[in-house]
mmCIF file of N, CA and C in Angstrom:
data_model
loop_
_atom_site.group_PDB
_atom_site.id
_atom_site.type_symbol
_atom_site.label_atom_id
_atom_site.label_comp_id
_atom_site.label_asym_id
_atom_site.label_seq_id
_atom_site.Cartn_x
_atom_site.Cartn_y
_atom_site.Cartn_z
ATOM 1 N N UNK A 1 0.845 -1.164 0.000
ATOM 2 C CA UNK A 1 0.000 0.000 0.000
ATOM 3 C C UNK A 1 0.893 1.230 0.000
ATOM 4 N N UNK A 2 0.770 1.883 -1.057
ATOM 5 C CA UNK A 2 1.617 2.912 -1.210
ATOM 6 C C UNK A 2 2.128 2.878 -2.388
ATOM 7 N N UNK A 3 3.436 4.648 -2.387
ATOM 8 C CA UNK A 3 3.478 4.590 -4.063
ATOM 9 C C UNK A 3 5.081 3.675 -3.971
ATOM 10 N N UNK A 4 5.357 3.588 -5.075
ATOM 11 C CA UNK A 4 6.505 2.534 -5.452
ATOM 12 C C UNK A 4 7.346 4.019 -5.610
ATOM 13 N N UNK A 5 6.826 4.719 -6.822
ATOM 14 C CA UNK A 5 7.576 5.888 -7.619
ATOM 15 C C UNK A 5 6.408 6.712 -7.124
ATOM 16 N N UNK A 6 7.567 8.180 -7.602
ATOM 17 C CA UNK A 6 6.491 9.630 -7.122
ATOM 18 C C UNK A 6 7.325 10.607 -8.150
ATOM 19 N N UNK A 7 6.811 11.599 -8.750
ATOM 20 C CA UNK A 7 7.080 12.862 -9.794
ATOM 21 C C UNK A 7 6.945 13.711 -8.911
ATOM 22 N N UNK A 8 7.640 14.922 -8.845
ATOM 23 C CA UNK A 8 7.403 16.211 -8.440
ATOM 24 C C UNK A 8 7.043 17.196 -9.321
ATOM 25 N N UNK A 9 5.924 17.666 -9.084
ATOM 26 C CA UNK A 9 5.280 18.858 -10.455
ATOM 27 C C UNK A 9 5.530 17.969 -11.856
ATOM 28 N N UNK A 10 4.545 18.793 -12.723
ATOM 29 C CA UNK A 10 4.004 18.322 -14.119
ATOM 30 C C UNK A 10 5.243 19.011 -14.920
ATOM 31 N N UNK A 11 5.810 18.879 -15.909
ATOM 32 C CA UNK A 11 6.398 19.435 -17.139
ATOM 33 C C UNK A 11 6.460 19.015 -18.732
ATOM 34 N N UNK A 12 6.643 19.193 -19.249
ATOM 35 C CA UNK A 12 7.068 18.303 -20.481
ATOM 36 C C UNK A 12 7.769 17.352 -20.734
ATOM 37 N N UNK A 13 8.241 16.394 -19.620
ATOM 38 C CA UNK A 13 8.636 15.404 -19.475
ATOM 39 C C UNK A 13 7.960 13.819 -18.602
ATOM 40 N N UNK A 14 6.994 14.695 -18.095
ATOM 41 C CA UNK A 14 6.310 13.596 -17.052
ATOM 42 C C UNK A 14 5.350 12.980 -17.637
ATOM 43 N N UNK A 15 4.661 13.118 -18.752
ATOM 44 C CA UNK A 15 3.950 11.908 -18.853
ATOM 45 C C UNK A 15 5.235 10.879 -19.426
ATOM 46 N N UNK A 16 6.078 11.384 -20.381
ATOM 47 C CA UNK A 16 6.887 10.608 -20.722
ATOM 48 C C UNK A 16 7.654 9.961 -19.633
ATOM 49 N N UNK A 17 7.619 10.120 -18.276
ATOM 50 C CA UNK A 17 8.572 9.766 -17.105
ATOM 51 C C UNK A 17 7.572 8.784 -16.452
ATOM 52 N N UNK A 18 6.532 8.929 -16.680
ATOM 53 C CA UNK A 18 5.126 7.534 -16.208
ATOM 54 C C UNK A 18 4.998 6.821 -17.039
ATOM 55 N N UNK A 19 4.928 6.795 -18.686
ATOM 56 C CA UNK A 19 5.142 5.643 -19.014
ATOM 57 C C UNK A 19 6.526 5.284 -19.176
ATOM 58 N N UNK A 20 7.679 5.434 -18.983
ATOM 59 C CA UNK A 20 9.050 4.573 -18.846
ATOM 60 C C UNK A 20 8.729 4.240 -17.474
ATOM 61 N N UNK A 21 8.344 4.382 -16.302
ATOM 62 C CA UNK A 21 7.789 3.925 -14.667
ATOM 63 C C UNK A 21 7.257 2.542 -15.305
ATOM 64 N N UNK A 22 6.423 2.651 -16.008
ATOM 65 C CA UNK A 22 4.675 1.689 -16.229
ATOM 66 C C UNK A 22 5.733 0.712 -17.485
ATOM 67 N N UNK A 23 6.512 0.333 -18.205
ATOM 68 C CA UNK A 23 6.736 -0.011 -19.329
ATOM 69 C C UNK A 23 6.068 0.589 -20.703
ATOM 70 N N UNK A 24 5.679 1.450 -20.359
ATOM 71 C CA UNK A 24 5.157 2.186 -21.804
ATOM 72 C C UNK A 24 3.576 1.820 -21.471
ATOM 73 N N UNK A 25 3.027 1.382 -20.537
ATOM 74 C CA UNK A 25 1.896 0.811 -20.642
ATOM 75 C C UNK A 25 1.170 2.216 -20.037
ATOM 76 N N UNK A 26 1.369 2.728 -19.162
ATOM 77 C CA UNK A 26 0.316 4.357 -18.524
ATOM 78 C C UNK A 26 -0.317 3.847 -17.587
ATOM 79 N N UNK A 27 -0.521 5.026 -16.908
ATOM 80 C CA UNK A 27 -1.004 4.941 -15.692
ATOM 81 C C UNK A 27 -2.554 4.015 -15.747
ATOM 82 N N UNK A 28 -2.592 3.238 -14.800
ATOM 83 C CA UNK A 28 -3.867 2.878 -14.602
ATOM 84 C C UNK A 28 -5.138 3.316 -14.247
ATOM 85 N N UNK A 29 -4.740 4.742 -13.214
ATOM 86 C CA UNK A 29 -5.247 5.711 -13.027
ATOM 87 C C UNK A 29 -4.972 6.512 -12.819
ATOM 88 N N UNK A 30 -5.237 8.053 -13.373
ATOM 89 C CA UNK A 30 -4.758 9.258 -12.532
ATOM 90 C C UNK A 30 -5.950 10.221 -12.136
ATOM 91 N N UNK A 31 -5.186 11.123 -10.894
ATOM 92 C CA UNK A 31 -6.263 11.808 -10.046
ATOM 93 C C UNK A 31 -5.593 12.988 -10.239
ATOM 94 N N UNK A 32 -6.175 13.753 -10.718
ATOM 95 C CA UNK A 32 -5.612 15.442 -11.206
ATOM 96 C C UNK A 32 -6.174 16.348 -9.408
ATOM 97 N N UNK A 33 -5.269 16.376 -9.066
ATOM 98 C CA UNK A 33 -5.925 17.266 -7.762
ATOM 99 C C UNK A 33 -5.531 18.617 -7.937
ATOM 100 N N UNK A 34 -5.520 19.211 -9.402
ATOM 101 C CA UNK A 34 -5.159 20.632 -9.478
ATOM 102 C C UNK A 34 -6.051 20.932 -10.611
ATOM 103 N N UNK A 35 -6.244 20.608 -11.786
ATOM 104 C CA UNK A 35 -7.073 20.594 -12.760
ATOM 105 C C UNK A 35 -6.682 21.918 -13.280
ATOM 106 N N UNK A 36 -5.310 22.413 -13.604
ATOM 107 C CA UNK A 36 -5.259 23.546 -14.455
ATOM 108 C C UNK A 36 -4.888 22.867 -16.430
ATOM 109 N N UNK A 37 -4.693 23.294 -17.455
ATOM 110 C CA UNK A 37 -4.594 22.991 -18.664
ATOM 111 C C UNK A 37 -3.135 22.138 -18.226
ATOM 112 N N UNK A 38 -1.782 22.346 -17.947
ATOM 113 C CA UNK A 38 -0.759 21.661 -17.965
ATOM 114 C C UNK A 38 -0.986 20.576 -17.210
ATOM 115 N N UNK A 39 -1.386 19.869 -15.897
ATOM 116 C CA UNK A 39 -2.238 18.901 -15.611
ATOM 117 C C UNK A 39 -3.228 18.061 -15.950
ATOM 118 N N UNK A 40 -3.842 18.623 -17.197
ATOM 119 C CA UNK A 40 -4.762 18.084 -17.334
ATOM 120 C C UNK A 40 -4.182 17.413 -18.604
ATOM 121 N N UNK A 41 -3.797 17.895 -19.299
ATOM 122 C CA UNK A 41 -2.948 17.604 -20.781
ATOM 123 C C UNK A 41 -1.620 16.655 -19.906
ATOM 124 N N UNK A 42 -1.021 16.108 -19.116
ATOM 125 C CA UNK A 42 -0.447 15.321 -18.428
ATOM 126 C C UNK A 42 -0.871 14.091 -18.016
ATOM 127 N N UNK A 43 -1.848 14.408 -17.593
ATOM 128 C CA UNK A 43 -2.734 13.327 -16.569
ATOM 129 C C UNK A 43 -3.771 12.659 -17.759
ATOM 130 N N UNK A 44 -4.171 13.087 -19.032
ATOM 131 C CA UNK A 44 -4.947 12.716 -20.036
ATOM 132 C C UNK A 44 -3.989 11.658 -21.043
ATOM 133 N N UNK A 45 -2.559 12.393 -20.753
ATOM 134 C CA UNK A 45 -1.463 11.444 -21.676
ATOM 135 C C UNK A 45 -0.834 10.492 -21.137
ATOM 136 N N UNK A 46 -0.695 10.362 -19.496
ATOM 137 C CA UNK A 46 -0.513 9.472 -18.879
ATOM 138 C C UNK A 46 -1.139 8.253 -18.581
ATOM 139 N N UNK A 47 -2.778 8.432 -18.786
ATOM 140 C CA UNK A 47 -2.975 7.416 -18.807
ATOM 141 C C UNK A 47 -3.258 6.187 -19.639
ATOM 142 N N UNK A 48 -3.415 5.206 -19.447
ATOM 143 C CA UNK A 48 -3.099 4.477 -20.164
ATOM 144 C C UNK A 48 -4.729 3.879 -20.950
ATOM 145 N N UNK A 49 -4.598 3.212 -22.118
ATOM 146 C CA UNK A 49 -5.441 2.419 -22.413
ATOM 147 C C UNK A 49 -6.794 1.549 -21.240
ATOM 148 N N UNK A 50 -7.871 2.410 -21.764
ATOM 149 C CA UNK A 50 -9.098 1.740 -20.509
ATOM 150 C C UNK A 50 -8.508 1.626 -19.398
ATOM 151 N N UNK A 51 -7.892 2.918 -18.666
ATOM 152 C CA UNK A 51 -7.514 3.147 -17.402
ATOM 153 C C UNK A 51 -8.867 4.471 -17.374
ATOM 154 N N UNK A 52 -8.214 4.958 -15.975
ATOM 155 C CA UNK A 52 -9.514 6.461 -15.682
ATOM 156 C C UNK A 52 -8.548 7.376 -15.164
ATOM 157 N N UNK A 53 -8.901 8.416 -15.579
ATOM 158 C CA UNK A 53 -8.864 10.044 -15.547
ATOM 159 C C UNK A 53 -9.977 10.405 -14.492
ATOM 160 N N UNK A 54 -9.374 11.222 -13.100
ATOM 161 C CA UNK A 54 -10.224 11.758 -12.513
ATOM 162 C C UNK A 54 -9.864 13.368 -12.609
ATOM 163 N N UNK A 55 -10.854 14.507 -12.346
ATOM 164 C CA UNK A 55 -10.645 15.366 -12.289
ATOM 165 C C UNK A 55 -11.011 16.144 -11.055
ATOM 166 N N UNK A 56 -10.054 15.962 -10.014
ATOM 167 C CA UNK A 56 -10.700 16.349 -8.563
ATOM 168 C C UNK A 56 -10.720 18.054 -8.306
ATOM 169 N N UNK A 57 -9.432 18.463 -8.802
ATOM 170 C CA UNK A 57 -8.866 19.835 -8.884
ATOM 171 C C UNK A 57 -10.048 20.633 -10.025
ATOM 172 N N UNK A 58 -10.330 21.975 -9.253
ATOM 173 C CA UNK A 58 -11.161 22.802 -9.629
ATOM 174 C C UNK A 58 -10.427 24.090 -10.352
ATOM 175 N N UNK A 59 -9.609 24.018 -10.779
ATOM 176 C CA UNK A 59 -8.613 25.551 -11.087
ATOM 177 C C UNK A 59 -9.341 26.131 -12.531
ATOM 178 N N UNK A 60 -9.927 24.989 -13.142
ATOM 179 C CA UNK A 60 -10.977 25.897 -14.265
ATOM 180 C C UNK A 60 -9.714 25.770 -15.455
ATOM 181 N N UNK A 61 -8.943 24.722 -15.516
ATOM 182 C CA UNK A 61 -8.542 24.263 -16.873
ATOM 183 C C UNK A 61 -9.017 23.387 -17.872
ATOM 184 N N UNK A 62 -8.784 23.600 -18.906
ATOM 185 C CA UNK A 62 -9.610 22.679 -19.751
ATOM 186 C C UNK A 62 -8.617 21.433 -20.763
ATOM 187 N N UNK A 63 -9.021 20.755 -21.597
ATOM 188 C CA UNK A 63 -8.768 19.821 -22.378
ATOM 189 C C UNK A 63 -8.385 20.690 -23.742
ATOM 190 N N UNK A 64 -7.069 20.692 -24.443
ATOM 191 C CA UNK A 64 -7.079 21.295 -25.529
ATOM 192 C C UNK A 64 -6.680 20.322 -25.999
ATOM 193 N N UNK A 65 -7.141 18.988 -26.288
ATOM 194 C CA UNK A 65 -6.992 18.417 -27.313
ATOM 195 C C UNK A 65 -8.419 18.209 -27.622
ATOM 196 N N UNK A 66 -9.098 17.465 -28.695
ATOM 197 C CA UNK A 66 -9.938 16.643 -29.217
ATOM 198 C C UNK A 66 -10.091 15.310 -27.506
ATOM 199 N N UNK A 67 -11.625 15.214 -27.542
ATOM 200 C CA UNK A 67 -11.990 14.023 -27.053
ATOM 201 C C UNK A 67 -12.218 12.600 -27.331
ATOM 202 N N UNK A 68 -12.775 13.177 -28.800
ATOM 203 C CA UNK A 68 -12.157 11.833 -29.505
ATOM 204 C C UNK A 68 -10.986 11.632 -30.076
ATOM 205 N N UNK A 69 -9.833 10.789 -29.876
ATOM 206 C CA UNK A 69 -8.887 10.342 -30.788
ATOM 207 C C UNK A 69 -8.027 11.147 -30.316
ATOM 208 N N UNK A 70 -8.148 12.372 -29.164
ATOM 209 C CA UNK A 70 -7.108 12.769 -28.414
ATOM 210 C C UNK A 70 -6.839 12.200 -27.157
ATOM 211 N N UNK A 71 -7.717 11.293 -26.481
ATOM 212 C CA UNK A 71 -7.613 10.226 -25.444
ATOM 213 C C UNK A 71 -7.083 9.053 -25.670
ATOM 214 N N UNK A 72 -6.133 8.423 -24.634
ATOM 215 C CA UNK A 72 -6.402 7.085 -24.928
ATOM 216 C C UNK A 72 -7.338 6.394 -25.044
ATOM 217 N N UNK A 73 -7.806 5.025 -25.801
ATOM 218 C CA UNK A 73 -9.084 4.183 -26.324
ATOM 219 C C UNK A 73 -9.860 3.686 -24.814
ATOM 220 N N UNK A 74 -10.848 4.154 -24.679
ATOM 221 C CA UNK A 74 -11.527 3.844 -23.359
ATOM 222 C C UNK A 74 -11.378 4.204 -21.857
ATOM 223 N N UNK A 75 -10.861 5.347 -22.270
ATOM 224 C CA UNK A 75 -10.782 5.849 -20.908
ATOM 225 C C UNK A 75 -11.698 6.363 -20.293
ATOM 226 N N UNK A 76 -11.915 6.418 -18.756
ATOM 227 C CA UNK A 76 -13.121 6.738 -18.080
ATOM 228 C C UNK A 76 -12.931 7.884 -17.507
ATOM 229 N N UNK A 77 -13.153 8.940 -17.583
ATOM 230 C CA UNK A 77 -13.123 10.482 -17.699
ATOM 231 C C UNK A 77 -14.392 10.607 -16.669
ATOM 232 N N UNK A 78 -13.549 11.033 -14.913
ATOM 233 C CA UNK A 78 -14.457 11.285 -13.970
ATOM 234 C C UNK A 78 -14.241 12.673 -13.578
ATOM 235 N N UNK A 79 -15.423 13.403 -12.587
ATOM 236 C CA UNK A 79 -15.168 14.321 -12.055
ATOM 237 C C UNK A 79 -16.273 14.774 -10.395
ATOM 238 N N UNK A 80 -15.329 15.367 -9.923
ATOM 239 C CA UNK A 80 -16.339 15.575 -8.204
ATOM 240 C C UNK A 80 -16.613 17.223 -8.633
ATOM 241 N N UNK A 81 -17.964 16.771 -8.426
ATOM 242 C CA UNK A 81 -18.578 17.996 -7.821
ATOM 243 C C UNK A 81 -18.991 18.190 -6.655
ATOM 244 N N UNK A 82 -18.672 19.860 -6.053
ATOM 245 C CA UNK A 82 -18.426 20.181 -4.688
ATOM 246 C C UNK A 82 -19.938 20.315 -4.260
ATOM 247 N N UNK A 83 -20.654 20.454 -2.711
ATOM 248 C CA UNK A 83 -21.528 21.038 -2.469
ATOM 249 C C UNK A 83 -21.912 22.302 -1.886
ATOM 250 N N UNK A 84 -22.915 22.651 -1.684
ATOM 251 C CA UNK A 84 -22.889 24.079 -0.968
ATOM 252 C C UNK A 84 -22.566 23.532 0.127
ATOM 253 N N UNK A 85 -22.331 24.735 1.270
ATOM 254 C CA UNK A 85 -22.261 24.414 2.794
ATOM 255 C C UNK A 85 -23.946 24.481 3.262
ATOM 256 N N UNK A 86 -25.101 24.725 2.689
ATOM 257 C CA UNK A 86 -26.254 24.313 3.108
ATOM 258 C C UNK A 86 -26.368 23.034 2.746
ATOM 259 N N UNK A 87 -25.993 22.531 1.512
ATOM 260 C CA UNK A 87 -26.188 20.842 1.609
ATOM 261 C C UNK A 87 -25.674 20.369 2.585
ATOM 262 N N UNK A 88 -24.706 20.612 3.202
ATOM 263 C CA UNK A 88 -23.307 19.746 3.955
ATOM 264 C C UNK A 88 -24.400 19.680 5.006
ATOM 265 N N UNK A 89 -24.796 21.137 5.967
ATOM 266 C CA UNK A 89 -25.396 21.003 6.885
ATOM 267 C C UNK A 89 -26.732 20.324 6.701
ATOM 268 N N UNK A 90 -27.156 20.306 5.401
ATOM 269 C CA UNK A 90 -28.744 18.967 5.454
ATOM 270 C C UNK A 90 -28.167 17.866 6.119
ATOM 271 N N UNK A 91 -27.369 17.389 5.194
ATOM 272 C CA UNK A 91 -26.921 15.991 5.219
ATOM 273 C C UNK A 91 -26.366 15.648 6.874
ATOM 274 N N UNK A 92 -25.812 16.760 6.981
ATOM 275 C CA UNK A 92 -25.675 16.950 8.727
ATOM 276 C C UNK A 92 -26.456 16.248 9.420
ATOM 277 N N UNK A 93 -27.753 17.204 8.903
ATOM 278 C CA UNK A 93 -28.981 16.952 10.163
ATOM 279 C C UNK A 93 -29.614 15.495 9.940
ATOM 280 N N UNK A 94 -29.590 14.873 8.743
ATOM 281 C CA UNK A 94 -30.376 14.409 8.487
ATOM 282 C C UNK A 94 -29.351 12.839 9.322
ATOM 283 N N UNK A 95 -28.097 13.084 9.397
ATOM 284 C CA UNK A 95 -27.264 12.118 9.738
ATOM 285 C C UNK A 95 -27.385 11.861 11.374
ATOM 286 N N UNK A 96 -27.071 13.464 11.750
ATOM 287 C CA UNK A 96 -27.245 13.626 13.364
ATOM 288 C C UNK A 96 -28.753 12.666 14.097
ATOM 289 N N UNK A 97 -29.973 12.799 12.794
ATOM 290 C CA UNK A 97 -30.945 12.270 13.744
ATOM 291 C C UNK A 97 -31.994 11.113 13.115
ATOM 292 N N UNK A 98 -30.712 10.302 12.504
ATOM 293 C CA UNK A 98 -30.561 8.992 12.459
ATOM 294 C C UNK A 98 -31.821 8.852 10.928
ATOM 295 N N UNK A 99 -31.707 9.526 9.837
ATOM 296 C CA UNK A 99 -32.565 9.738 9.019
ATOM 297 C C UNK A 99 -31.644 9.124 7.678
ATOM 298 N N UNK A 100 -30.385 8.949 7.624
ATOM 299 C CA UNK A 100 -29.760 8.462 7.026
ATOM 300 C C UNK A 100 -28.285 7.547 7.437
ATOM 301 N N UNK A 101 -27.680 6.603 7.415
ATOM 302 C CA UNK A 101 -26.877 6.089 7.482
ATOM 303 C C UNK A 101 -25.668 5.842 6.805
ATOM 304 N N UNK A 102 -24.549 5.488 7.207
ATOM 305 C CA UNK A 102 -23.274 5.144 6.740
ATOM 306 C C UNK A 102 -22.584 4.213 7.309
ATOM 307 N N UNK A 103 -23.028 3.057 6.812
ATOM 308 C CA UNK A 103 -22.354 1.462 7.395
ATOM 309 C C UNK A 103 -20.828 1.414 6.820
ATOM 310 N N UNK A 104 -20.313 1.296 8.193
ATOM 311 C CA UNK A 104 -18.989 0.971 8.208
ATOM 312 C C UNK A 104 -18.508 -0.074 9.111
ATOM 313 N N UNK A 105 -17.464 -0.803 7.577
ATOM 314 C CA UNK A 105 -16.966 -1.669 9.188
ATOM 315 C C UNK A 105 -15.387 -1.167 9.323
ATOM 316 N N UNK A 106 -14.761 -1.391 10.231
ATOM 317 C CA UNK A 106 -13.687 -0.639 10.330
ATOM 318 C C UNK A 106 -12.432 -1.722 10.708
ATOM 319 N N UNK A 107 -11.530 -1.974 10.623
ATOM 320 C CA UNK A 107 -10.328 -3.307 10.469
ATOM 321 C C UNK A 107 -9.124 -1.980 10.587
ATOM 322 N N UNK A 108 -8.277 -2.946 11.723
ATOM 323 C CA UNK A 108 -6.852 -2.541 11.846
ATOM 324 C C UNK A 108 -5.810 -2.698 11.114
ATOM 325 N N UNK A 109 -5.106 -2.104 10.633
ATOM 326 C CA UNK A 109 -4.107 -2.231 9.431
ATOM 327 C C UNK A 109 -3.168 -3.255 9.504
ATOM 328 N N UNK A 110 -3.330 -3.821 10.470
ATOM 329 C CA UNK A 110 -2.761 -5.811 10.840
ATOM 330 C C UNK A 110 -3.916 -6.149 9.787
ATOM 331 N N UNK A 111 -5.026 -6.219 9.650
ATOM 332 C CA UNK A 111 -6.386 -7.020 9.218
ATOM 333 C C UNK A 111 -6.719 -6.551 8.088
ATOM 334 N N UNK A 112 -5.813 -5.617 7.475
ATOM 335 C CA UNK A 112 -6.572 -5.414 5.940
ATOM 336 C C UNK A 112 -6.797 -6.476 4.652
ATOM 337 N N UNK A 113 -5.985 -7.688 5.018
ATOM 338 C CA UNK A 113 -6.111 -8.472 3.831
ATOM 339 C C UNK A 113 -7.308 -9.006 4.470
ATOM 340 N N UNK A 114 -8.092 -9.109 5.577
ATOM 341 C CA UNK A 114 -9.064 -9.352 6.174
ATOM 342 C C UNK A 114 -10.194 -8.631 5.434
ATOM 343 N N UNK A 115 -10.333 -7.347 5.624
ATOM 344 C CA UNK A 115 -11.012 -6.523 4.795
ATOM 345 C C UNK A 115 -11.258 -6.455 3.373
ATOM 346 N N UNK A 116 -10.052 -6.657 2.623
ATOM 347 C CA UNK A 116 -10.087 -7.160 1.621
ATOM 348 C C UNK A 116 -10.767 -8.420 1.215
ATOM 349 N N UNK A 117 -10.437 -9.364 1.596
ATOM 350 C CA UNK A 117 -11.397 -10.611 1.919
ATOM 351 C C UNK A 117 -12.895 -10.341 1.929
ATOM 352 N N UNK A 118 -13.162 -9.413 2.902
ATOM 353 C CA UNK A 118 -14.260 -9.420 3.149
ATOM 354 C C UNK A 118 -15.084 -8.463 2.150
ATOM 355 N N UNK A 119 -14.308 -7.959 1.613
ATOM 356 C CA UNK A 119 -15.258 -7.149 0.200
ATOM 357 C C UNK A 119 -15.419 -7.875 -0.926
ATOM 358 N N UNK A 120 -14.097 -9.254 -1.094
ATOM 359 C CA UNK A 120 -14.494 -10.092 -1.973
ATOM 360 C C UNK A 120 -15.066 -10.978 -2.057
ATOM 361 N N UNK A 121 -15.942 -11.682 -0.844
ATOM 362 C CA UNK A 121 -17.190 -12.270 -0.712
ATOM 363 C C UNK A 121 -18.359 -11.606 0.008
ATOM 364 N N UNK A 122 -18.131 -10.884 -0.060
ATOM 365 C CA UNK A 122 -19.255 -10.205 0.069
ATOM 366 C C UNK A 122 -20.163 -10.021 1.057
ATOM 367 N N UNK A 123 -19.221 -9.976 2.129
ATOM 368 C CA UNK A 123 -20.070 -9.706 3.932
ATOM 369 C C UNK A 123 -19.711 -8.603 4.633
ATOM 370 N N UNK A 124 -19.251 -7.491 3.639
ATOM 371 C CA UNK A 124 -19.430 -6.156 4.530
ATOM 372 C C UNK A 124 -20.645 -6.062 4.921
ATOM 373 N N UNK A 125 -21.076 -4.921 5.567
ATOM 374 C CA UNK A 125 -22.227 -4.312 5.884
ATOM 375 C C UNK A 125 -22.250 -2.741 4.943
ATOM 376 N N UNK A 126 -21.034 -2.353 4.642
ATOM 377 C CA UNK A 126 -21.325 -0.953 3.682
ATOM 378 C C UNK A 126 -19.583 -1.141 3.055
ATOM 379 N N UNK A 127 -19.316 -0.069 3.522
ATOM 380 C CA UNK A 127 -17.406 0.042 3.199
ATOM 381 C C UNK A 127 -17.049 -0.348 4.241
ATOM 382 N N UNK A 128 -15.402 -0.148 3.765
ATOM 383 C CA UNK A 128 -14.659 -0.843 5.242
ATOM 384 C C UNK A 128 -13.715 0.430 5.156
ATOM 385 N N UNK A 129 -12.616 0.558 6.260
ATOM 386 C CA UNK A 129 -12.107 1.596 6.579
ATOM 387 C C UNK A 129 -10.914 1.003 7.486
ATOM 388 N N UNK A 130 -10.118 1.547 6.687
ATOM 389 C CA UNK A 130 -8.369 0.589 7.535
ATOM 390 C C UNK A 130 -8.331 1.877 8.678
ATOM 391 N N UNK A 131 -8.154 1.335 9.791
ATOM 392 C CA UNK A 131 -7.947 2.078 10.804
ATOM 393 C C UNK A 131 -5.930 1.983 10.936
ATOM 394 N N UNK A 132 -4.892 2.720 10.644
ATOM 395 C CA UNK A 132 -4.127 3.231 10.691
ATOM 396 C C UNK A 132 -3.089 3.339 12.152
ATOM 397 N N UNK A 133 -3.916 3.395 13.049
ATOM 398 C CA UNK A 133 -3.643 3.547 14.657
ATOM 399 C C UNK A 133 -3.316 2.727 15.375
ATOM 400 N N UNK A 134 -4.030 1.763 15.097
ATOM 401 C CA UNK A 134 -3.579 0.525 15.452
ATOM 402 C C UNK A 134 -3.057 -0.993 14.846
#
């Protein structure tokens, strides 16, 4: 769990520096947590064939290539949208007085292949959550 390799900042060399990492193959996934045009044109060339593109970073850059045939073949092109702080506080209330739920089971980072396990047959109760602390 964890990275093997790590880049510092985007340039004109880093997608080319992820696929010599990957064997030429690209990232499996990337998570743009800045989303300006040089990031995004990075993180779009990095990845690889039917891998995913997330776009978490809000900086209001865009895609200057083509979507078709400027992507790799099947890539899954995601993005988060933020909420107001009046949603946050619905969801608040509605959490505080038991109107909605969030099943968790929670496993110590001794027990994650446990957890793991347990998402692959299928007896969570919701997500699981590696507790770190212990």
């Amino acid at each position: 769990m964890g990275a093997h390799n790590t880049l510092v900042g985007t340039n004109e060399q880093t997608a080319d520096q992820i696929s010599a990492l990957t064997g030429g193959y690209g990232a499996d996934t990337v998570l743009d947590f800045v989303g300006v045009d040089a990031t995004i044109a990075t993180g779009t060339a990095a990845v690889r064939p039917a891998g995913a593109y997330g776009l978490i970073g809000a900086a209001m850059g865009r895609l200057q290539t083509r979507w078709y045939g400027g992507l790799p073949r099947d890539v899954d092109v995601f993005n988060f949208q933020g909420s107001s702080i009046a949603d946050v506080q619905e969801v608040m209330t509605l959490a505080e007085t038991g109107r909605i739920q969030n099943n968790v089971d929670i496993f110590p980072f001794a027990k994650v292949e446990e957890a793991y396990r347990a998402l692959h047959d299928g007896t969570l109760h919701g997500r699981f959550v590696v507790n770190c602390d212990n």
